[in-house]
mmCIF file of N, CA and C in Angstrom:
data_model
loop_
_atom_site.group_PDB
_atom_site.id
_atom_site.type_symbol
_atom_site.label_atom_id
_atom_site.label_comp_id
_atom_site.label_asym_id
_atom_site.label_seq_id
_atom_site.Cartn_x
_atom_site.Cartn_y
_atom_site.Cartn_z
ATOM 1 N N UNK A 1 2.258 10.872 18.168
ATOM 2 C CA UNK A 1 2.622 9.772 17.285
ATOM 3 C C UNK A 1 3.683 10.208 16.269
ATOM 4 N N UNK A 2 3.541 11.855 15.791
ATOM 5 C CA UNK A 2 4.448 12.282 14.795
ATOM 6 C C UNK A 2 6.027 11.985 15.669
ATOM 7 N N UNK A 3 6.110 12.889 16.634
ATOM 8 C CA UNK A 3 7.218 12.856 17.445
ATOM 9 C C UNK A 3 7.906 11.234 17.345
ATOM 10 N N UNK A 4 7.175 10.298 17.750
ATOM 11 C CA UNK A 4 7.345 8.624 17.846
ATOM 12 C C UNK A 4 7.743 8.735 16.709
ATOM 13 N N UNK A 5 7.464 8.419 15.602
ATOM 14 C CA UNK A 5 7.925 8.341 14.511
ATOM 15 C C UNK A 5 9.415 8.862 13.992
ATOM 16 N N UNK A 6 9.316 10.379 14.409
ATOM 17 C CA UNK A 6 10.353 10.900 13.975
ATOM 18 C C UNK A 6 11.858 10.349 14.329
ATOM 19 N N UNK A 7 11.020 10.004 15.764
ATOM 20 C CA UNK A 7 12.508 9.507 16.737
ATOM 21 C C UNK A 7 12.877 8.083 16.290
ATOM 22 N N UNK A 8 11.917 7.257 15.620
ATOM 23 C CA UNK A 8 12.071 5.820 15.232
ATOM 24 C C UNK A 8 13.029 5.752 14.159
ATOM 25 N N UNK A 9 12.387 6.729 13.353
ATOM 26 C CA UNK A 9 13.415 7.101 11.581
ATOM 27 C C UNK A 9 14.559 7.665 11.923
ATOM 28 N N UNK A 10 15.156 8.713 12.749
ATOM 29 C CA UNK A 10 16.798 8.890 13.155
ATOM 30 C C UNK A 10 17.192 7.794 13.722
ATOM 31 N N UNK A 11 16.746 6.973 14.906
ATOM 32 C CA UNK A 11 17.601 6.133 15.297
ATOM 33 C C UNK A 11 17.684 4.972 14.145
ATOM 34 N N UNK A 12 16.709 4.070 13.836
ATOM 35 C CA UNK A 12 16.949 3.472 12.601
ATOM 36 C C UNK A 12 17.928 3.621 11.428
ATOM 37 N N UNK A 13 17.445 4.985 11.219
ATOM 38 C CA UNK A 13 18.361 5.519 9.894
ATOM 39 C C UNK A 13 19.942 5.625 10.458
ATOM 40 N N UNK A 14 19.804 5.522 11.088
ATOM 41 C CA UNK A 14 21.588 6.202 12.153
ATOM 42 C C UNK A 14 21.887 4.821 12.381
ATOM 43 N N UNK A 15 21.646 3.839 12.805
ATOM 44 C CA UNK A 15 22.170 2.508 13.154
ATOM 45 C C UNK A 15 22.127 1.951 11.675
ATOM 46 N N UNK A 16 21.033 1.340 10.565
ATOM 47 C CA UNK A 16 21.178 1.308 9.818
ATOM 48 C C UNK A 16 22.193 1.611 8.733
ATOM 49 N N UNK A 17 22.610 3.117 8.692
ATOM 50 C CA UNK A 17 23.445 3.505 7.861
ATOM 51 C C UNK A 17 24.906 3.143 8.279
ATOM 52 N N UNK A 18 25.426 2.916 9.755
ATOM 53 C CA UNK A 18 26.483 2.507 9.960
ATOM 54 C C UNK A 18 26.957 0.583 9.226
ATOM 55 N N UNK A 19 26.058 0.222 9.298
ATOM 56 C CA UNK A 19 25.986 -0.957 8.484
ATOM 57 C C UNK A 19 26.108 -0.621 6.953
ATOM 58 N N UNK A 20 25.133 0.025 6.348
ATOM 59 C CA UNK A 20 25.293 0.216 5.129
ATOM 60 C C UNK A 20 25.926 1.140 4.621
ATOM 61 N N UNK A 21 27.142 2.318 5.368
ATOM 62 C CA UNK A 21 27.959 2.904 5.208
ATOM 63 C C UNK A 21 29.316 2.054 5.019
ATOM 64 N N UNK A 22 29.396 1.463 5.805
ATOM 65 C CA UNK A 22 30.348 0.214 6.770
ATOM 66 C C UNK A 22 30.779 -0.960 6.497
ATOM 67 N N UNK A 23 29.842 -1.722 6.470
ATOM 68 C CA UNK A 23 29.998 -3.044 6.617
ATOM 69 C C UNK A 23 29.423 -3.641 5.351
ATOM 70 N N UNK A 24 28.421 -2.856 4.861
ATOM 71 C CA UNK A 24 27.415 -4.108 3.707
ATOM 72 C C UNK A 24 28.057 -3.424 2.454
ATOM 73 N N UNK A 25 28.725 -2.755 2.154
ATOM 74 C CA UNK A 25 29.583 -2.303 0.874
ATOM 75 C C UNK A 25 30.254 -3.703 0.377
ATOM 76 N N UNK A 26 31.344 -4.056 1.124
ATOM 77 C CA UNK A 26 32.079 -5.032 1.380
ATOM 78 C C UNK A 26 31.838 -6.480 1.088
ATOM 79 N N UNK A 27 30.461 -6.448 2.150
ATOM 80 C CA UNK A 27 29.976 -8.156 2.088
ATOM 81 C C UNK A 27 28.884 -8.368 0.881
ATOM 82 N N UNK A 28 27.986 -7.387 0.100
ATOM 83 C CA UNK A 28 27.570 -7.611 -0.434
ATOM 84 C C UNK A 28 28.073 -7.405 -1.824
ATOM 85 N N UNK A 29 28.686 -6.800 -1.650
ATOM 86 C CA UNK A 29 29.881 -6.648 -3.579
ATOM 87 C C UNK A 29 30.774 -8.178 -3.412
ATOM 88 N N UNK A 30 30.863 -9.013 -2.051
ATOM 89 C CA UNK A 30 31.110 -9.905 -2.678
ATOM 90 C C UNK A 30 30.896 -10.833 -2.798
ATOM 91 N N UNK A 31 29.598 -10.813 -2.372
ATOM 92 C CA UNK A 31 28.559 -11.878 -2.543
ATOM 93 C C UNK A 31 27.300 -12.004 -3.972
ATOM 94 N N UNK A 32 27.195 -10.298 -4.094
ATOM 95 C CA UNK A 32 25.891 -10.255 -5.126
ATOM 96 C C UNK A 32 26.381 -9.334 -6.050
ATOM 97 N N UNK A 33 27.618 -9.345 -6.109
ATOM 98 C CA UNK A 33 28.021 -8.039 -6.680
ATOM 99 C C UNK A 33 27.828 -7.586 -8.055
ATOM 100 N N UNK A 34 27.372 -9.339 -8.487
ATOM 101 C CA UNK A 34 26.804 -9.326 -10.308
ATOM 102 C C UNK A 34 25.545 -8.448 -10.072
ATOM 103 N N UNK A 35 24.674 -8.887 -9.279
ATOM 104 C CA UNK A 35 23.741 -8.239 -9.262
ATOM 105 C C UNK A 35 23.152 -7.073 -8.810
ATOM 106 N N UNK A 36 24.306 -6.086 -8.031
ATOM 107 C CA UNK A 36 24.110 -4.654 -7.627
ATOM 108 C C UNK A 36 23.999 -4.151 -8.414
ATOM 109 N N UNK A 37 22.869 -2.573 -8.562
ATOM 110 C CA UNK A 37 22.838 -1.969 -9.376
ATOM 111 C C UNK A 37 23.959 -0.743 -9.350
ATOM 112 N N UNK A 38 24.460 -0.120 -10.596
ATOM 113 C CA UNK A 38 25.613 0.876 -10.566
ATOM 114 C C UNK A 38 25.169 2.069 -9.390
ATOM 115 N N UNK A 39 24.140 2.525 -9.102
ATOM 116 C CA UNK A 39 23.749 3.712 -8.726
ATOM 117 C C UNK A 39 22.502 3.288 -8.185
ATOM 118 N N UNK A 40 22.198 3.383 -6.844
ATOM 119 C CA UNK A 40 21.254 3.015 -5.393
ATOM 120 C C UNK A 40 19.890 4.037 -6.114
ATOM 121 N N UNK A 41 18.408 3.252 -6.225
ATOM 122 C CA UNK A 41 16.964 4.137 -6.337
ATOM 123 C C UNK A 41 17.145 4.693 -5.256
ATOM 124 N N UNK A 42 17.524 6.109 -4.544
ATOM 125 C CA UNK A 42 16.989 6.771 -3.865
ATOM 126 C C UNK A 42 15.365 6.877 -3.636
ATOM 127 N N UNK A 43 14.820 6.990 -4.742
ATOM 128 C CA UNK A 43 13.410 7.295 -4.279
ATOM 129 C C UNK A 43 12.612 5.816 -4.015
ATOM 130 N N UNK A 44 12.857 4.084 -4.307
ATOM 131 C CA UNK A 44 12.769 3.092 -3.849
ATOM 132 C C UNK A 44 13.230 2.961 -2.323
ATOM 133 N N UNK A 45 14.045 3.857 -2.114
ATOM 134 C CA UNK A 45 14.839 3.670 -0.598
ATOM 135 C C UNK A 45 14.317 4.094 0.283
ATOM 136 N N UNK A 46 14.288 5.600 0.273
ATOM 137 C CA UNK A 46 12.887 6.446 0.758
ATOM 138 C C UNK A 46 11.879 6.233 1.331
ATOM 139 N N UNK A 47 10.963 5.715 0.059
ATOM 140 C CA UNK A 47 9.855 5.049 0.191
ATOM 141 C C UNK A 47 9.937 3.823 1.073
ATOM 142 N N UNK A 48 10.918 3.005 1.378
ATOM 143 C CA UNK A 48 10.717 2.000 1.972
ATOM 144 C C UNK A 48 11.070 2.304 3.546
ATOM 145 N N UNK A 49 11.966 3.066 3.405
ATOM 146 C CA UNK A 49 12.081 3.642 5.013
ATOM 147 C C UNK A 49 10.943 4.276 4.988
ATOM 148 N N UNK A 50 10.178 5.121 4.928
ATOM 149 C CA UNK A 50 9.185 5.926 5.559
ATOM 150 C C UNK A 50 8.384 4.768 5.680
ATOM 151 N N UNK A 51 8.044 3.731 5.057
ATOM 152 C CA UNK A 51 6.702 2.834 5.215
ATOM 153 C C UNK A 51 7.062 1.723 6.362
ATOM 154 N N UNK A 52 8.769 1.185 6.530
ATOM 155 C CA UNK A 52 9.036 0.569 7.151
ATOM 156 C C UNK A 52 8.799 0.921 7.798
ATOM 157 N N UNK A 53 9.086 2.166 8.696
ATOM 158 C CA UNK A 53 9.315 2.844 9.853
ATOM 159 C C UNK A 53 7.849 2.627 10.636
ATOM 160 N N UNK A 54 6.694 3.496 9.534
ATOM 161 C CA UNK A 54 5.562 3.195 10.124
ATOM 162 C C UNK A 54 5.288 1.550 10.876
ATOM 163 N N UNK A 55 5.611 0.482 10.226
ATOM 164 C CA UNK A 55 5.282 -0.562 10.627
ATOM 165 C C UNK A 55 5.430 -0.774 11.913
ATOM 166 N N UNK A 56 6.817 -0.838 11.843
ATOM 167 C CA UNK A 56 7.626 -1.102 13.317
ATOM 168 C C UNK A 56 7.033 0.075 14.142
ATOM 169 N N UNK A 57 7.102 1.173 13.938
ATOM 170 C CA UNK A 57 6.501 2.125 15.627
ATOM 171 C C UNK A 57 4.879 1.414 15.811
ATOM 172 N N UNK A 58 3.933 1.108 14.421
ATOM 173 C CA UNK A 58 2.584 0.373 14.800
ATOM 174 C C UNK A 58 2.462 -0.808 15.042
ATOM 175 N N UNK A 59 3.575 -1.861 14.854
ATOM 176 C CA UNK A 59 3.675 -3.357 15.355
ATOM 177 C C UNK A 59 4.066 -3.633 16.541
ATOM 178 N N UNK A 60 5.502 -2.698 16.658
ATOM 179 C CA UNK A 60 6.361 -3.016 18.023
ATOM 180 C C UNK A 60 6.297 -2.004 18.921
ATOM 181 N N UNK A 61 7.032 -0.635 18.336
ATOM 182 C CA UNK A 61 7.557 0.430 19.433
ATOM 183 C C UNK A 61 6.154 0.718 20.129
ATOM 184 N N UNK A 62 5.090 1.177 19.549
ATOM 185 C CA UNK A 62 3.755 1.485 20.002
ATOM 186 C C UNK A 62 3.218 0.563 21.331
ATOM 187 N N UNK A 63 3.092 -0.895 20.841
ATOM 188 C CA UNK A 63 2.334 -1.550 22.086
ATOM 189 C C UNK A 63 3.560 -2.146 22.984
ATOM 190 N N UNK A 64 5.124 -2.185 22.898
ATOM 191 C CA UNK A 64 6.060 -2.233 23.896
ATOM 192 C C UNK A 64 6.008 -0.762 24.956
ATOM 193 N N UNK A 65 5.403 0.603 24.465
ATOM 194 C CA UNK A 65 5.527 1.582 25.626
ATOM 195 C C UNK A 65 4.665 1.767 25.880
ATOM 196 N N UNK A 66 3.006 0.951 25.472
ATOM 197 C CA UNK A 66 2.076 0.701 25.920
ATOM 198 C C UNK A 66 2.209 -0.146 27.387
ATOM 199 N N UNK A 67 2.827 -1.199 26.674
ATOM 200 C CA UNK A 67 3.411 -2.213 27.727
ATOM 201 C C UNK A 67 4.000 -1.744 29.309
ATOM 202 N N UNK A 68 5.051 -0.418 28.827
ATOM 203 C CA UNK A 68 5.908 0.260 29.567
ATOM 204 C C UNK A 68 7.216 -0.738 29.872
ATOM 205 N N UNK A 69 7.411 -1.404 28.569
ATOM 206 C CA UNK A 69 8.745 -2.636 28.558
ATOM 207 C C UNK A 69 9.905 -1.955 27.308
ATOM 208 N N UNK A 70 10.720 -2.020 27.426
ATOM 209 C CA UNK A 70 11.862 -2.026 26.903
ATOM 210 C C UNK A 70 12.141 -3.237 26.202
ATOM 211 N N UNK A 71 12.304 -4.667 27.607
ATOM 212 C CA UNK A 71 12.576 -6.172 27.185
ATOM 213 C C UNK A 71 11.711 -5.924 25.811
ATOM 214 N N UNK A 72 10.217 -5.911 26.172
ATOM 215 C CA UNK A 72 9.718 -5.942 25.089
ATOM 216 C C UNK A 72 9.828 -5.735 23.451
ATOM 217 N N UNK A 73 10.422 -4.505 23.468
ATOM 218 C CA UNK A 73 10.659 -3.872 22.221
ATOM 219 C C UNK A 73 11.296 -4.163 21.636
ATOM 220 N N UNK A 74 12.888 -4.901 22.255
ATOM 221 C CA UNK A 74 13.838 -5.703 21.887
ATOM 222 C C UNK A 74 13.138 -6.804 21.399
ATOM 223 N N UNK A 75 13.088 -7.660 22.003
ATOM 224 C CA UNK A 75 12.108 -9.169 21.917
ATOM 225 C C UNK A 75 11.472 -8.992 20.437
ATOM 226 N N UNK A 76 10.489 -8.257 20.726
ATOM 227 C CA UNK A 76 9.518 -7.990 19.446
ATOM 228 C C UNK A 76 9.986 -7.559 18.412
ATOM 229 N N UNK A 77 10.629 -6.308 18.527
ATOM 230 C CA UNK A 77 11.953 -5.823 17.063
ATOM 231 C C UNK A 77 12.255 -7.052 16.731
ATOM 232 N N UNK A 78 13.313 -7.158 17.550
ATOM 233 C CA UNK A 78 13.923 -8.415 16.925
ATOM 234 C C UNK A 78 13.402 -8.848 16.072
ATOM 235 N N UNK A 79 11.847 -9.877 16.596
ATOM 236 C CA UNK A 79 10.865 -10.320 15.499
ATOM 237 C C UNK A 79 10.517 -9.742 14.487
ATOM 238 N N UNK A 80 10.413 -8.627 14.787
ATOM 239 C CA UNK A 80 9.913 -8.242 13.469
ATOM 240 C C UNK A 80 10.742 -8.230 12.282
ATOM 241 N N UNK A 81 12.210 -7.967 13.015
ATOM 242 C CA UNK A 81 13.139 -7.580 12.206
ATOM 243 C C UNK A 81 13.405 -8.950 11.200
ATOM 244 N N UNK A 82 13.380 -10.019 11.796
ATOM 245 C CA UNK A 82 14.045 -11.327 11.345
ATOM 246 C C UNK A 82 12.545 -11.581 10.357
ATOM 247 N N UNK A 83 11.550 -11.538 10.543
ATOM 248 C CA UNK A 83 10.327 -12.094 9.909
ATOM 249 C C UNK A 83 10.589 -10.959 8.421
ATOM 250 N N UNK A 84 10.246 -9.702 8.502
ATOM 251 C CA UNK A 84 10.460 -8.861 7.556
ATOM 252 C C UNK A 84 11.861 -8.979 6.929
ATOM 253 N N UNK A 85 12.920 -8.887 7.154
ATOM 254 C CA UNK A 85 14.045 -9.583 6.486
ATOM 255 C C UNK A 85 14.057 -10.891 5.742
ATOM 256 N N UNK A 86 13.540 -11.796 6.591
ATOM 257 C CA UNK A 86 13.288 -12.899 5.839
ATOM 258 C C UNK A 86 12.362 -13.023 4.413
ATOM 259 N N UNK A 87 11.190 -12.554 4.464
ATOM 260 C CA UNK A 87 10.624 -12.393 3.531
ATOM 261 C C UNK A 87 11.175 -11.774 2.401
ATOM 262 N N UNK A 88 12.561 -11.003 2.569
ATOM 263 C CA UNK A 88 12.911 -10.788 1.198
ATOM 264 C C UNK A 88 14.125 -11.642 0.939
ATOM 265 N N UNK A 89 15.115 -12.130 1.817
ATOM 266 C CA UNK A 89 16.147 -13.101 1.570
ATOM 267 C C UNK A 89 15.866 -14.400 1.249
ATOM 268 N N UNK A 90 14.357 -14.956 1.811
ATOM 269 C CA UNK A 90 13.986 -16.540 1.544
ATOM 270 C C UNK A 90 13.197 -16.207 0.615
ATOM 271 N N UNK A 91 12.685 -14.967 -0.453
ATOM 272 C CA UNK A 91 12.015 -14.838 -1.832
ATOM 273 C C UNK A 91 12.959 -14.625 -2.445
ATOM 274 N N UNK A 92 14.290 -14.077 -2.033
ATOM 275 C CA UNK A 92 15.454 -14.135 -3.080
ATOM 276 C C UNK A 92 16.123 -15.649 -3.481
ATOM 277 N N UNK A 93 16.601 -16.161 -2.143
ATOM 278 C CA UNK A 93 16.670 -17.134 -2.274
ATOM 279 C C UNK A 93 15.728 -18.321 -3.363
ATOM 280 N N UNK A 94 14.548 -18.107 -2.556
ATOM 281 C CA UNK A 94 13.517 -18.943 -3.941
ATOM 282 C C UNK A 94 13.868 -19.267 -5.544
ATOM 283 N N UNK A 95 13.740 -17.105 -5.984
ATOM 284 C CA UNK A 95 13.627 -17.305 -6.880
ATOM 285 C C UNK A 95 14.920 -16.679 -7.954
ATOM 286 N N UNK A 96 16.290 -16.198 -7.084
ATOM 287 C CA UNK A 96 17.132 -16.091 -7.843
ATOM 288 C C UNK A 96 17.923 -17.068 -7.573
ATOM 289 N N UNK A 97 18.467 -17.032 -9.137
ATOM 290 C CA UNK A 97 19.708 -18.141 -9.759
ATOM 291 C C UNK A 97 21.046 -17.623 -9.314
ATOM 292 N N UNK A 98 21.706 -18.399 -7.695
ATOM 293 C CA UNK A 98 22.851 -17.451 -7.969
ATOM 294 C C UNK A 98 22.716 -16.807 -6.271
ATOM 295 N N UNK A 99 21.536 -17.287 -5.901
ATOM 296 C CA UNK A 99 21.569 -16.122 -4.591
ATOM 297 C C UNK A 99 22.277 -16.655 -3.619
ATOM 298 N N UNK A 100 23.188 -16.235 -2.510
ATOM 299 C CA UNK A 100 23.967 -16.863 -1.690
ATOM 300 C C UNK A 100 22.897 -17.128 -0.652
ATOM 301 N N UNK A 101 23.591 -18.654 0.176
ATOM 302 C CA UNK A 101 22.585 -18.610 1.723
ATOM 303 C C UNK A 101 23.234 -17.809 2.191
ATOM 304 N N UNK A 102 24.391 -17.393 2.506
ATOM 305 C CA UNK A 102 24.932 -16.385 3.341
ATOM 306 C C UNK A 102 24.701 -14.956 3.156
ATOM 307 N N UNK A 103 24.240 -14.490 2.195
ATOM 308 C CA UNK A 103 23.673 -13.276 2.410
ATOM 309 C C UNK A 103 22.096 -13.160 3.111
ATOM 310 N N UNK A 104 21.701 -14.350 2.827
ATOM 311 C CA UNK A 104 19.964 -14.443 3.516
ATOM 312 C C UNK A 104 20.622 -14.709 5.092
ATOM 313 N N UNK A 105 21.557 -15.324 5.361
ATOM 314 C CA UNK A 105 21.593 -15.636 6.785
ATOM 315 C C UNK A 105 22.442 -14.447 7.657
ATOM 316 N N UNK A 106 23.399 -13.354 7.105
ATOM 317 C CA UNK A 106 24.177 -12.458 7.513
ATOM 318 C C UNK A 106 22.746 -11.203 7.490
ATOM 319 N N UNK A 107 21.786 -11.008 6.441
ATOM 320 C CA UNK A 107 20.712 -10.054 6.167
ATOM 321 C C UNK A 107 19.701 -10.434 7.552
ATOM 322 N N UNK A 108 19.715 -11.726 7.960
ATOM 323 C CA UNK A 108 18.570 -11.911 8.912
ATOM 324 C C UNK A 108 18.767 -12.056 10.325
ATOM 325 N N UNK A 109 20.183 -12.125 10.692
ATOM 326 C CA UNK A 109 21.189 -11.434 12.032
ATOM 327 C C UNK A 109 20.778 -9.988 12.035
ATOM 328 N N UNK A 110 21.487 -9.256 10.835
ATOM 329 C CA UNK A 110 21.248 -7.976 10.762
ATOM 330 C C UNK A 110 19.869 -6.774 11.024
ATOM 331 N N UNK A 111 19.155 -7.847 10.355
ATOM 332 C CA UNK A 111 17.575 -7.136 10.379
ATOM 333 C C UNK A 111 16.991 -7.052 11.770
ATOM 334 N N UNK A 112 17.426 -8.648 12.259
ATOM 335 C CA UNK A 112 17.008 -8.399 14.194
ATOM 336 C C UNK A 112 17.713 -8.005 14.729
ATOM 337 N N UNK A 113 18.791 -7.943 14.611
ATOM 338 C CA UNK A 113 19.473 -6.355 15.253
ATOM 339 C C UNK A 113 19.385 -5.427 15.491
ATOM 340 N N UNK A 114 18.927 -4.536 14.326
ATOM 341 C CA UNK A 114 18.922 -3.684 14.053
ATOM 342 C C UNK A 114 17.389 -3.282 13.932
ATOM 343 N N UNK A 115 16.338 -4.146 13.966
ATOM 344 C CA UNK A 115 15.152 -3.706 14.400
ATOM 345 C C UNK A 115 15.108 -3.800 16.224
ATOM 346 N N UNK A 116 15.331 -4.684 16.582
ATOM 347 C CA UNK A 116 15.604 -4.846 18.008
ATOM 348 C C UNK A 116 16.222 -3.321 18.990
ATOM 349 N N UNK A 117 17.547 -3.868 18.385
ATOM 350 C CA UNK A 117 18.159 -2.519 18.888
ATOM 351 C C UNK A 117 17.031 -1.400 19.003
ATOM 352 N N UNK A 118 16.976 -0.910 17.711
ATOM 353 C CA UNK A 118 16.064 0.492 17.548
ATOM 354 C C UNK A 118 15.045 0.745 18.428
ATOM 355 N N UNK A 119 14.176 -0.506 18.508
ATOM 356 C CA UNK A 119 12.835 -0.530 19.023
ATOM 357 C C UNK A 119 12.987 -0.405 20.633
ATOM 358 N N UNK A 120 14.209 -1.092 21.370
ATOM 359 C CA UNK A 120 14.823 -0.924 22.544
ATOM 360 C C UNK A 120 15.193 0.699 22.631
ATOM 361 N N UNK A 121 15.940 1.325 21.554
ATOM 362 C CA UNK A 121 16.415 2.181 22.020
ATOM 363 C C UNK A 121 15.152 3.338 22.123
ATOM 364 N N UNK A 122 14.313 3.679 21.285
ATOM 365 C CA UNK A 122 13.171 4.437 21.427
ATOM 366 C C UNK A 122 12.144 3.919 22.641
ATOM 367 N N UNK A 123 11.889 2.998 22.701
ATOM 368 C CA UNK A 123 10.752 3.398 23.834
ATOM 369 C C UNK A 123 11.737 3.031 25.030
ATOM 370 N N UNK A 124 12.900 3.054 25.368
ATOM 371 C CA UNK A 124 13.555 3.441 26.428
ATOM 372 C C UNK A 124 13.768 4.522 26.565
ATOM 373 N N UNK A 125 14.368 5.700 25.456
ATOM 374 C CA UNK A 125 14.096 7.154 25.279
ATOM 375 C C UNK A 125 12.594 7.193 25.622
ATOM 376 N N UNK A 126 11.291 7.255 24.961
ATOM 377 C CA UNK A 126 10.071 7.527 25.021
ATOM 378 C C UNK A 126 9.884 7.583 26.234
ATOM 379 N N UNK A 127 10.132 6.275 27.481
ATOM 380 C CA UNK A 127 9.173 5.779 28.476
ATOM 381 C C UNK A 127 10.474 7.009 29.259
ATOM 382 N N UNK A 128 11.558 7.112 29.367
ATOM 383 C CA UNK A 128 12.143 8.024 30.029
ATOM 384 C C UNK A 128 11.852 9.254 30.305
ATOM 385 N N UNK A 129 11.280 9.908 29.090
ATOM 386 C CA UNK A 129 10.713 11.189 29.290
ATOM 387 C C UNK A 129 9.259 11.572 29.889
ATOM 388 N N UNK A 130 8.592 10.590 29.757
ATOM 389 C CA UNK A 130 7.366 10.250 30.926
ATOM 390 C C UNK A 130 7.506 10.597 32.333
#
């Protein structure tokens, strides 16, 4: 399970960061840019990747190579990705003054993407080495 994990947090973190190396500098300085903070909580960030991570290998990656599906992992990432994204873009939305729909709707492309992807790409690695 450690191994699973480990491999979930590089690929994540590696697809992830090309976005937030990349692409979300850009779109979100000019969308929220009042509201970025000067200097990123590392240790808020951290913490949320290590806990995210767990989720997704115990929601999705886990019972998709149970499955012995790939489709699956995609499919389901995805979901997960768009449901967990959402919950913080449609609570931003809610309750900030100011929040764009287009960052909730560009954040919730992104999230099933990029959970999708991941979850595809590990238990296609995983079930390969079987």
């Amino acid at each position: 399970m450690m191994k699973l994990y480990l491999l979930t947090f590089v690929i994540f973190f590696a697809v992830d960061f090309v976005w937030l190396g990349f692409v979300a500098p850009s779109v979100y300085d000019h969308y929220i840019g009042f509201l970025l903070a000067e200097d990123v909580n590392f240790w808020a960030a951290g913490i949320f990747y290590i806990l995210y991570i767990f989720g997704l290998v115990y929601f999705v990656i886990q019972p998709a190579i149970n499955k012995g599906s790939v489709k699956r992992a995609l499919v389901t990432g995805a979901f997960f990705g768009f449901i967990t994204y959402a919950t913080y873009d449609l609570t931003n939305l809610a309750t900030i003054e100011g929040w764009p729909v287009a960052v909730t709707i560009i954040d919730l492309i992104w999230g099933s993407l990029l959970n999708g992807v991941t979850s595809a790409i590990v238990t296609w690695i995983y079930l390969r080495k079987k």
